[in-house]
Amino acid sequence: MITSKKAIPELNYLFIKRANNVHYQKSVAELVEHAVINGEGSLSESGALAADTGRFTGRTPGDRFIVADELTENTVWWGDVNQRISKASFDHLFEAVGAYLSGRDIFVRDAQAGADPDYSISIRVVTETAYQNVFVNNLFIRPASTDPAARPEWSILAAPGYTCPDPARYGLHHPNFVIINFTQQVVLIAGTGYTGEIKKGIFSVMNFILPLQKRVLSMHCAANTDTAGHTALFFGLSGTGKTTLSADRDRMLVGDDEHGWSDNGIFNFEGGCYAKCVGLDEAREPEIFRAVRFGALVENIRYVPGTRLPDYDDVSKTENTRVAYPIHHILGSVTLGQASAPRDIFFLTADAFGVLPPVSLLSTTQAMYHFMSGYTAKVAGTEDGIKEPKAVFSACFGEAFLPLHPAHYAELLRERLAGSAINVWLVNTGWIAGPYGVGRRIKLAYTRAIIKAALSGVLKESTFRTHPVFGLRYPTDCPGVPEAVLDPVQLWPDACAYYAKANQLAGRFIDNFKRYGDGVSKDVLDASPVIMESASMF
């Protein structure tokens, strides 16, 4: 089916020269039909479209580049995360991708990012495949109306079938690439069919323009609220429980991943969710399980043999199986994507060293320090070669998507916390009574009790102690949690061994902060842990 020429947007500015093959603003039903006919996927038993993203089942951070020019040269935090590419290379690849998409069946969708109209951006996404366009429909905000004649602020070209024939010549590492040009306001995604690159491309854009141009704090976090307008934010890297703890039946989901914090309050960047579905079970995660219905897109899952029933435990393709669905698939969600400023903020960390208290109340500078640290730990078996816990630091809990120096975001956090009654909690969802392999992971029931007590205000009324190494203030009592669990040293059989391990982890925090150079204020540096000369002194 070919779109009427009256509904075809102007695409010459994207180097797409022929427009008789453009499917513009198609309904989900039409896109699913195209995907099935084109062999991109099949309908699962629940009605969701199941697609295979090809060779890449996750992002390839080493293949992401930013065009270095007058706008970015002195603003972008250049390094391993933000790699330079020349304007000349971008111009060649831009024209090459546009030419590749010309003459093909392509799918075009106009959408927006940012639920607050004061801070939203308009986006045009051109995809080579229909399933990618389903993803765009689900993850971005769906405007009430669109004008194909209007040129949006940002454009994305997503061409999984195009690969650069001479990568080294253009400063690339591989034939596939993601390139962001902040001046021309274009994102190129080529050689990969993984849809997460589309989502994170725009997240990186928002992480540049909102803090730099609007003084809005962009955040990689989940958010929920209640009927009284008590909003909470949940930051955390993979495996820390961000999705699980923010999905509360007694509260309303604002969004599961990307938000901004302005003078108006909290707003979702997205119009949907992109959840991991490995091990998905209706009893444990009923909201997500029920969201996998017609309109949703599941990626890289396998069926139970002889059926169209997804086998969420089958990771033969990848452990990064995903489901993308519009937020209204979650019952009770805040579909407008906006909420009041938070009253509680939770930094979630899975500390496999067994050192950090299950919960601590942070000062403003401690909040900035731990925000910039973005700490969690990987354990044996998560990656090849890991034999013992490995500290992982991802600035602002989303370093891979930060174009600016982490201190820029931390200073915006300071501004938002200044003069407020907002509580910032560091919550250890990892190990107690010893490190990984010796101790045990804290019970989810205890962590839920901690979150509940914090949200109710009860936890803040507790008596607090101060950790001698990390300087963290932690409560001595919490409803539903044994007192011994709250004090991290009590459950260790040897206090000296505990403090020696605390010193070890503190050293890793300190070493990590060195990479920020002189871009960090002294009061934030003063919130660093202090390595004690001898564990015996405790």
Coordinates of C-alpha atoms in Angstrom, one line a residue:
M1 CA 0.0 0.0 0.0
I2 CA 1.4 3.4 -1.0
T3 CA 0.7 6.6 0.8
S4 CA -1.2 9.3 -1.0
K5 CA 1.1 12.0 -2.4
K6 CA -0.8 14.6 -0.4
A7 CA 0.3 13.0 2.8
I8 CA 3.9 12.6 1.9
P9 CA 6.4 14.8 3.8
E10 CA 9.2 16.7 2.1
L11 CA 12.3 14.6 2.6
N12 CA 14.8 16.3 0.2
Y13 CA 16.6 17.9 3.2
L14 CA 17.4 14.3 4.3
F15 CA 18.9 13.4 0.8
I16 CA 15.9 11.2 0.2
K17 CA 15.0 12.1 -3.4
R18 CA 12.1 10.0 -4.4
A19 CA 8.8 10.0 -2.4
N20 CA 6.6 7.5 -4.1
N21 CA 7.5 4.8 -1.7
V22 CA 6.9 6.6 1.6
H23 CA 4.5 5.2 4.2
Y24 CA 3.8 8.2 6.4
Q25 CA 2.2 8.2 9.8
K26 CA 0.7 4.7 9.4
S27 CA -1.4 3.1 12.1
V28 CA 0.0 0.4 14.2
A29 CA -2.3 -2.1 12.4
E30 CA -0.9 -1.1 9.0
L31 CA 2.7 -1.2 10.2
V32 CA 2.2 -4.7 11.7
E33 CA 0.7 -5.8 8.4
H34 CA 3.8 -4.5 6.6
A35 CA 6.1 -6.1 9.0
V36 CA 4.5 -9.5 8.7
I37 CA 4.3 -9.4 4.9
N38 CA 8.0 -8.2 4.7
G39 CA 9.1 -11.1 6.9
E40 CA 10.3 -8.8 9.7
G41 CA 8.3 -10.5 12.4
S42 CA 5.2 -12.5 13.3
L43 CA 2.2 -12.1 15.6
S44 CA 2.6 -13.7 19.0
E45 CA -0.3 -15.4 20.8
S46 CA -1.0 -12.2 22.8
G47 CA -1.2 -10.1 19.6
A48 CA 2.2 -8.4 20.0
L49 CA 4.5 -8.2 17.0
A50 CA 7.6 -10.3 17.6
A51 CA 10.6 -9.1 15.5
D52 CA 14.2 -10.1 15.2
T53 CA 16.7 -7.1 15.2
G54 CA 19.4 -9.0 13.4
R55 CA 23.0 -9.2 14.3
F56 CA 22.8 -6.5 17.0
T57 CA 20.6 -7.2 20.0
G58 CA 21.9 -4.3 22.0
R59 CA 23.6 -0.9 21.6
T60 CA 27.2 -0.7 20.4
P61 CA 28.6 2.3 22.4
G62 CA 32.0 2.2 20.7
D63 CA 30.3 3.0 17.4
R64 CA 28.6 6.2 18.6
F65 CA 30.0 9.6 17.5
I66 CA 29.2 13.3 17.8
V67 CA 30.1 15.7 15.1
A68 CA 32.8 18.1 16.3
D69 CA 32.1 21.7 15.3
E70 CA 31.7 25.2 16.7
L71 CA 28.7 24.2 18.8
T72 CA 30.2 21.1 20.3
E73 CA 33.9 21.7 20.4
N74 CA 34.0 23.4 23.8
T75 CA 30.8 22.0 25.3
V76 CA 30.9 18.2 24.8
W77 CA 32.7 16.1 27.3
W78 CA 35.0 14.4 24.7
G79 CA 36.5 11.0 25.5
D80 CA 35.7 7.3 25.2
V81 CA 31.9 7.9 25.5
N82 CA 31.7 11.0 23.3
Q83 CA 33.9 10.3 20.3
R84 CA 34.6 12.9 17.7
I85 CA 33.8 12.7 14.0
S86 CA 34.4 15.4 11.4
K87 CA 31.7 17.4 9.7
A88 CA 33.1 16.2 6.4
S89 CA 32.7 12.5 7.3
F90 CA 29.2 13.2 8.6
D91 CA 28.2 15.0 5.4
H92 CA 29.4 12.1 3.3
L93 CA 27.6 9.5 5.4
F94 CA 24.4 11.6 5.7
E95 CA 24.2 11.8 1.9
A96 CA 25.0 8.1 1.6
V97 CA 22.3 7.0 4.0
G98 CA 19.8 9.2 2.4
A99 CA 20.7 7.8 -1.1
Y100 CA 20.4 4.3 0.3
L101 CA 16.9 5.0 1.6
S102 CA 15.8 6.6 -1.7
G103 CA 13.9 4.3 -3.9
R104 CA 13.1 1.9 -1.0
D105 CA 10.0 1.2 0.9
I106 CA 10.4 3.5 3.9
F107 CA 8.3 4.4 6.9
V108 CA 8.1 8.0 8.2
R109 CA 6.7 9.1 11.6
D110 CA 6.4 12.5 13.1
A111 CA 6.5 12.5 16.9
Q112 CA 7.8 14.5 19.8
A113 CA 10.0 14.0 22.9
G114 CA 9.2 15.7 26.1
A115 CA 5.7 15.7 27.7
D116 CA 6.0 19.3 28.9
P117 CA 5.2 21.5 25.8
D118 CA 7.6 24.1 27.2
Y119 CA 10.5 21.7 26.7
S120 CA 9.4 19.3 24.0
I121 CA 11.1 18.8 20.6
S122 CA 9.5 17.7 17.4
I123 CA 11.1 14.7 15.6
R124 CA 10.8 13.0 12.2
V125 CA 12.0 9.4 12.1
V126 CA 12.6 7.6 8.8
T127 CA 13.0 3.9 9.2
E128 CA 13.8 1.2 6.7
T129 CA 11.6 -1.3 8.4
A130 CA 8.0 -1.3 9.7
Y131 CA 8.9 -2.8 13.0
Q132 CA 11.2 0.1 13.8
N133 CA 8.3 2.4 13.1
V134 CA 6.1 0.5 15.5
F135 CA 8.9 1.1 18.1
V136 CA 8.9 4.9 17.3
N137 CA 5.2 5.1 17.7
N138 CA 5.4 3.4 21.1
L139 CA 8.4 5.1 22.6
F140 CA 8.0 8.7 21.5
I141 CA 5.0 10.9 22.3
R142 CA 2.2 10.7 19.8
P143 CA 1.0 14.2 18.9
A144 CA -2.7 14.8 18.4
S145 CA -2.1 16.0 14.8
T146 CA 0.8 16.3 12.4
D147 CA 1.6 18.4 9.4
P148 CA 3.7 16.6 6.7
A149 CA 4.6 20.0 5.2
A150 CA 6.3 21.2 8.4
R151 CA 9.9 20.5 9.0
P152 CA 10.5 19.1 12.5
E153 CA 13.3 20.3 14.8
W154 CA 15.1 17.0 14.7
S155 CA 15.3 14.1 12.3
I156 CA 16.5 10.5 12.6
L157 CA 17.5 8.2 9.7
A158 CA 17.5 4.5 10.8
A159 CA 18.9 2.3 8.0
P160 CA 19.9 -1.2 9.3
G161 CA 20.7 -2.3 5.8
Y162 CA 23.3 0.3 5.1
T163 CA 26.9 -0.3 6.1
C164 CA 29.9 2.0 5.4
P165 CA 32.2 0.2 2.9
D166 CA 35.3 2.0 4.1
P167 CA 34.9 2.8 7.8
A168 CA 38.5 3.9 8.5
R169 CA 38.4 6.5 5.8
Y170 CA 35.6 8.3 7.7
G171 CA 36.8 7.9 11.2
L172 CA 34.6 4.9 12.1
H173 CA 35.6 1.7 13.8
H174 CA 33.1 -0.6 12.1
P175 CA 30.7 -0.4 9.1
N176 CA 27.8 0.3 11.5
F177 CA 27.5 3.6 13.3
V178 CA 25.4 6.1 15.2
I179 CA 26.2 9.8 14.6
I180 CA 24.6 12.8 16.3
N181 CA 25.0 16.2 14.6
F182 CA 23.8 18.9 17.1
T183 CA 24.2 21.7 14.6
Q184 CA 22.2 20.1 11.8
Q185 CA 19.9 18.4 14.3
V186 CA 20.2 15.0 12.6
V187 CA 20.9 11.5 14.0
L188 CA 22.2 8.8 11.7
I189 CA 21.7 5.2 12.7
A190 CA 23.1 2.6 10.2
G191 CA 24.1 -1.0 10.1
T192 CA 22.0 -2.0 13.2
G193 CA 18.4 -2.9 13.6
Y194 CA 18.4 -2.6 17.4
T195 CA 15.7 -0.1 18.1
G196 CA 17.2 1.0 21.4
E197 CA 19.7 3.1 19.3
I198 CA 16.7 5.3 18.2
K199 CA 15.5 5.8 21.7
K200 CA 18.9 6.6 23.2
G201 CA 19.9 8.8 20.3
I202 CA 17.1 11.2 21.2
F203 CA 17.9 10.8 24.9
S204 CA 21.4 12.0 24.2
V205 CA 20.0 15.0 22.3
M206 CA 17.8 15.9 25.3
N207 CA 20.8 15.5 27.6
F208 CA 22.5 18.2 25.6
I209 CA 19.9 20.8 24.7
L210 CA 17.9 20.8 28.0
P211 CA 20.6 21.3 30.5
L212 CA 22.7 23.6 28.3
Q213 CA 20.0 25.8 26.7
K214 CA 17.0 25.5 29.1
R215 CA 18.6 24.8 32.6
V216 CA 16.5 21.7 32.8
L217 CA 17.9 18.6 34.6
S218 CA 17.7 15.6 32.2
M219 CA 17.7 12.3 34.1
H220 CA 18.0 8.6 33.4
C221 CA 15.4 7.4 36.0
A222 CA 12.0 6.1 36.6
A223 CA 9.3 8.2 38.2
N224 CA 6.0 7.4 39.9
T225 CA 3.5 9.4 41.9
D226 CA 0.3 9.1 44.0
T227 CA -3.0 10.8 44.1
A228 CA -1.6 13.4 46.6
G229 CA 1.1 14.4 44.1
H230 CA 3.9 12.8 46.1
T231 CA 6.4 12.1 43.3
A232 CA 9.4 9.8 43.6
L233 CA 12.4 9.2 41.3
F234 CA 14.3 6.0 41.0
F235 CA 17.9 6.0 39.5
G236 CA 19.8 2.8 39.0
L237 CA 21.9 0.8 36.6
S238 CA 20.9 -2.6 35.3
G239 CA 20.2 -5.2 38.0
T240 CA 19.6 -2.7 40.8
G241 CA 15.8 -2.9 40.8
K242 CA 14.8 0.4 39.2
T243 CA 11.9 -1.1 37.1
T244 CA 10.8 -3.5 39.9
L245 CA 10.7 -0.9 42.7
S246 CA 9.1 1.9 40.6
A247 CA 6.3 -0.4 39.4
D248 CA 4.1 -0.1 42.5
R249 CA 0.5 -1.1 42.4
D250 CA -0.3 1.6 44.9
R251 CA 1.3 4.4 42.8
M252 CA 1.0 5.7 39.3
L253 CA 3.8 5.3 36.8
V254 CA 4.9 8.5 35.1
G255 CA 7.7 6.8 33.1
D256 CA 10.2 4.0 33.4
D257 CA 13.4 5.6 32.0
E258 CA 13.9 9.2 30.9
H259 CA 12.7 12.4 32.5
G260 CA 13.3 16.1 32.8
W261 CA 13.0 18.3 35.9
S262 CA 12.1 21.9 35.3
D263 CA 10.5 24.7 37.3
N264 CA 7.2 23.1 36.2
G265 CA 8.0 19.7 37.8
I266 CA 8.8 16.3 36.4
F267 CA 8.0 15.3 32.8
N268 CA 8.6 12.2 30.8
F269 CA 10.6 12.4 27.6
E270 CA 8.8 9.3 26.2
G271 CA 5.4 8.1 25.4
G272 CA 6.0 4.5 26.3
C273 CA 8.3 1.9 28.0
Y274 CA 11.1 -0.3 26.8
A275 CA 11.3 -3.1 29.3
K276 CA 13.5 -6.1 29.6
C277 CA 11.4 -9.3 29.3
V278 CA 13.9 -12.1 30.1
G279 CA 12.2 -14.2 32.7
L280 CA 9.0 -12.2 32.4
D281 CA 6.3 -13.8 34.6
E282 CA 2.7 -12.7 35.2
A283 CA 2.9 -13.4 38.9
R284 CA 6.0 -11.3 39.5
E285 CA 5.5 -8.5 37.0
P286 CA 1.8 -8.5 36.1
E287 CA 1.8 -4.9 34.7
I288 CA 4.5 -5.5 32.2
F289 CA 3.2 -9.0 31.3
R290 CA -0.2 -7.6 30.5
A291 CA 1.3 -4.8 28.5
V292 CA 2.5 -7.4 25.9
R293 CA -0.5 -7.2 23.7
F294 CA -1.5 -6.0 20.3
G295 CA 0.4 -2.8 19.6
A296 CA 3.5 -3.9 21.6
L297 CA 6.7 -4.9 20.0
V298 CA 8.8 -7.8 21.5
E299 CA 12.3 -8.1 20.3
N300 CA 14.5 -11.2 19.9
I301 CA 12.3 -13.6 21.9
R302 CA 11.8 -17.2 21.0
Y303 CA 8.5 -19.1 21.0
V304 CA 7.7 -22.3 22.8
P305 CA 8.3 -24.9 20.1
G306 CA 5.2 -25.4 17.9
T307 CA 3.4 -22.4 19.3
R308 CA 3.3 -18.6 19.2
L309 CA 3.7 -18.4 22.9
P310 CA 6.8 -16.4 23.9
D311 CA 9.3 -18.3 26.0
Y312 CA 10.7 -15.5 28.1
D313 CA 13.3 -17.9 29.7
D314 CA 14.8 -18.7 26.3
V315 CA 17.9 -16.5 25.9
S316 CA 19.4 -18.4 23.0
K317 CA 19.3 -15.3 20.9
T318 CA 20.2 -12.8 23.7
E319 CA 19.6 -12.1 27.3
N320 CA 18.6 -8.6 26.3
T321 CA 15.1 -9.5 25.1
R322 CA 12.9 -6.4 25.1
V323 CA 9.3 -5.3 24.9
A324 CA 8.3 -1.8 23.7
Y325 CA 4.7 -0.6 24.4
P326 CA 2.9 2.7 24.8
I327 CA 2.5 3.8 28.4
H328 CA -1.3 3.5 28.3
H329 CA -0.7 -0.2 28.2
I330 CA 0.1 0.1 31.9
L331 CA -3.1 0.4 34.0
G332 CA -3.1 3.6 36.1
S333 CA -0.2 5.2 34.4
V334 CA 0.1 9.0 34.1
T335 CA -0.5 9.2 30.3
L336 CA 0.1 13.0 30.2
G337 CA 3.6 12.2 31.4
Q338 CA 3.9 15.1 33.9
A339 CA 4.0 15.2 37.7
S340 CA 5.0 17.6 40.5
A341 CA 8.6 17.9 41.7
P342 CA 9.8 14.9 43.6
R343 CA 9.7 14.6 47.4
D344 CA 11.9 11.6 47.5
I345 CA 14.8 10.5 45.2
F346 CA 16.2 7.0 45.4
F347 CA 19.7 6.1 44.1
L348 CA 19.7 2.3 43.8
T349 CA 22.9 0.4 43.9
A350 CA 23.6 -3.4 44.0
D351 CA 26.7 -3.3 46.1
A352 CA 28.3 -6.8 45.7
F353 CA 31.0 -5.9 48.3
G354 CA 28.4 -6.0 51.1
V355 CA 29.7 -2.7 52.4
L356 CA 27.0 0.0 51.9
P357 CA 24.1 0.2 54.3
P358 CA 20.7 -0.9 53.0
V359 CA 19.6 2.7 53.1
S360 CA 21.2 6.1 53.8
L361 CA 20.0 9.7 53.8
L362 CA 22.2 11.9 51.8
S363 CA 23.2 15.6 52.2
T364 CA 23.1 17.7 49.1
T365 CA 26.8 17.4 48.4
Q366 CA 26.7 13.6 49.1
A367 CA 23.8 13.4 46.7
M368 CA 25.9 15.2 44.0
Y369 CA 28.9 12.9 44.7
H370 CA 26.9 9.7 44.5
F371 CA 24.9 11.0 41.5
M372 CA 28.2 11.6 39.7
S373 CA 29.5 8.2 40.8
G374 CA 26.6 6.2 39.6
Y375 CA 27.9 3.1 41.4
T376 CA 26.8 -0.5 41.2
A377 CA 28.7 -3.8 41.0
K378 CA 28.9 -6.7 38.6
V379 CA 29.3 -10.2 40.0
A380 CA 30.8 -13.4 38.8
G381 CA 29.0 -14.9 35.8
T382 CA 27.6 -11.6 34.4
E383 CA 30.5 -11.2 32.0
D384 CA 33.4 -13.3 30.8
G385 CA 36.4 -13.0 33.1
I386 CA 34.7 -11.7 36.2
K387 CA 35.7 -13.9 39.1
E388 CA 34.9 -11.5 41.9
P389 CA 32.7 -8.4 42.4
K390 CA 33.7 -5.6 40.1
A391 CA 32.8 -2.0 40.9
V392 CA 31.0 -0.2 38.0
F393 CA 30.6 3.5 37.8
S394 CA 28.3 5.2 35.3
A395 CA 28.1 9.0 35.8
C396 CA 24.6 10.2 36.7
F397 CA 23.4 6.6 36.2
G398 CA 23.6 7.0 32.4
E399 CA 27.1 8.0 31.4
A400 CA 26.7 6.5 27.9
F401 CA 24.2 9.1 27.0
L402 CA 25.8 12.3 28.5
P403 CA 27.2 14.7 26.0
L404 CA 28.2 17.1 28.8
H405 CA 30.6 16.8 31.8
P406 CA 28.9 15.0 34.6
A407 CA 29.4 18.0 36.9
H408 CA 27.1 20.0 34.7
Y409 CA 24.2 17.7 35.6
A410 CA 25.2 17.5 39.3
E411 CA 25.2 21.3 39.6
L412 CA 21.7 21.3 38.2
L413 CA 20.7 18.7 40.8
R414 CA 22.1 21.0 43.4
E415 CA 19.9 23.9 42.1
R416 CA 16.8 21.7 42.3
L417 CA 17.6 20.5 45.9
A418 CA 18.5 23.9 47.2
G419 CA 16.1 25.2 49.8
S420 CA 13.8 22.2 49.4
A421 CA 12.6 19.5 51.7
I422 CA 13.5 16.8 49.1
N423 CA 15.0 13.6 50.6
V424 CA 17.7 11.8 48.7
W425 CA 18.2 8.2 49.7
L426 CA 21.0 5.8 48.7
V427 CA 19.5 2.3 48.7
N428 CA 21.7 -0.8 48.5
T429 CA 19.7 -3.6 46.8
G430 CA 22.8 -5.8 46.8
W431 CA 24.6 -7.9 49.4
I432 CA 24.6 -7.9 53.2
A433 CA 26.5 -10.1 55.8
G434 CA 29.5 -10.3 53.5
P435 CA 30.5 -9.8 49.9
Y436 CA 29.1 -11.8 47.0
G437 CA 29.9 -15.4 47.5
V438 CA 30.0 -15.1 51.3
G439 CA 27.0 -12.9 52.2
R440 CA 23.5 -12.9 50.8
R441 CA 21.5 -10.5 48.7
I442 CA 19.1 -8.4 50.8
K443 CA 15.5 -9.5 50.6
L444 CA 13.3 -7.7 48.1
A445 CA 10.7 -7.5 50.9
Y446 CA 13.1 -5.5 53.1
T447 CA 13.9 -3.1 50.2
R448 CA 10.2 -2.6 49.5
A449 CA 9.7 -1.9 53.2
I450 CA 12.5 0.7 53.2
I451 CA 11.0 2.4 50.1
K452 CA 7.5 2.4 51.8
A453 CA 8.9 3.9 55.0
A454 CA 10.8 6.6 53.2
L455 CA 7.8 7.6 51.1
S456 CA 5.5 7.7 54.2
G457 CA 8.0 9.9 56.1
V458 CA 8.5 7.3 58.9
L459 CA 12.1 6.5 57.9
K460 CA 13.3 10.0 58.3
E461 CA 12.1 10.0 61.9
S462 CA 14.5 7.3 62.9
T463 CA 17.7 7.7 64.8
F464 CA 20.7 7.8 62.4
R465 CA 24.3 6.7 62.7
T466 CA 27.2 7.9 60.5
H467 CA 29.4 5.4 58.6
P468 CA 33.1 6.0 59.5
V469 CA 34.4 5.4 55.9
F470 CA 31.6 6.7 53.6
G471 CA 30.2 9.3 55.9
L472 CA 26.7 8.1 55.2
R473 CA 23.9 8.6 57.7
Y474 CA 21.9 5.4 58.0
P475 CA 18.7 4.7 60.1
T476 CA 18.8 2.3 63.1
D477 CA 15.2 1.2 62.7
C478 CA 12.6 0.7 59.9
P479 CA 9.2 -1.0 60.0
G480 CA 9.5 -4.4 58.5
V481 CA 13.3 -4.6 58.5
P482 CA 15.4 -6.2 61.3
E483 CA 17.7 -3.7 63.1
A484 CA 20.8 -5.8 62.4
V485 CA 20.1 -5.6 58.6
L486 CA 20.2 -1.8 58.7
D487 CA 23.7 -1.7 60.2
P488 CA 26.0 -3.1 57.5
V489 CA 28.8 -4.3 59.9
Q490 CA 26.6 -6.1 62.4
L491 CA 26.0 -9.2 60.2
W492 CA 29.6 -9.6 59.2
P493 CA 31.4 -12.2 61.3
D494 CA 34.6 -10.1 61.4
A495 CA 34.4 -6.3 61.8
C496 CA 38.0 -5.8 60.7
A497 CA 37.3 -7.7 57.5
Y498 CA 34.2 -5.5 56.9
Y499 CA 36.2 -2.3 57.3
A500 CA 39.0 -3.5 55.2
K501 CA 36.5 -4.2 52.4
A502 CA 34.9 -0.8 53.0
N503 CA 38.4 0.8 52.5
Q504 CA 38.8 -1.2 49.3
L505 CA 35.5 0.0 47.9
A506 CA 36.2 3.6 49.1
G507 CA 39.4 3.6 47.1
R508 CA 37.6 2.7 44.0
F509 CA 35.2 5.6 44.5
I510 CA 38.1 7.9 44.9
D511 CA 39.9 6.6 41.9
N512 CA 36.8 6.9 39.7
F513 CA 36.4 10.6 40.6
K514 CA 39.9 11.4 39.4
R515 CA 38.7 11.2 35.8
Y516 CA 36.5 14.2 36.3
G517 CA 39.6 16.4 36.6
D518 CA 39.2 19.9 37.9
G519 CA 35.5 20.1 36.8
V520 CA 34.2 19.3 40.2
S521 CA 33.6 21.8 43.0
K522 CA 35.5 21.3 46.3
D523 CA 32.5 20.7 48.5
V524 CA 31.5 17.8 46.3
L525 CA 35.0 16.4 46.5
D526 CA 34.8 16.7 50.3
A527 CA 31.8 14.3 50.2
S528 CA 34.2 11.6 49.1
P529 CA 34.7 8.5 51.4
V530 CA 37.7 8.6 53.6
I531 CA 40.1 5.6 53.6
M532 CA 41.1 4.8 57.2
E533 CA 44.8 3.8 57.8
S534 CA 44.0 0.7 59.7
A535 CA 40.8 -1.4 60.0
S536 CA 41.8 -2.3 63.5
M537 CA 41.0 1.2 64.7
F538 CA 37.3 0.5 64.3

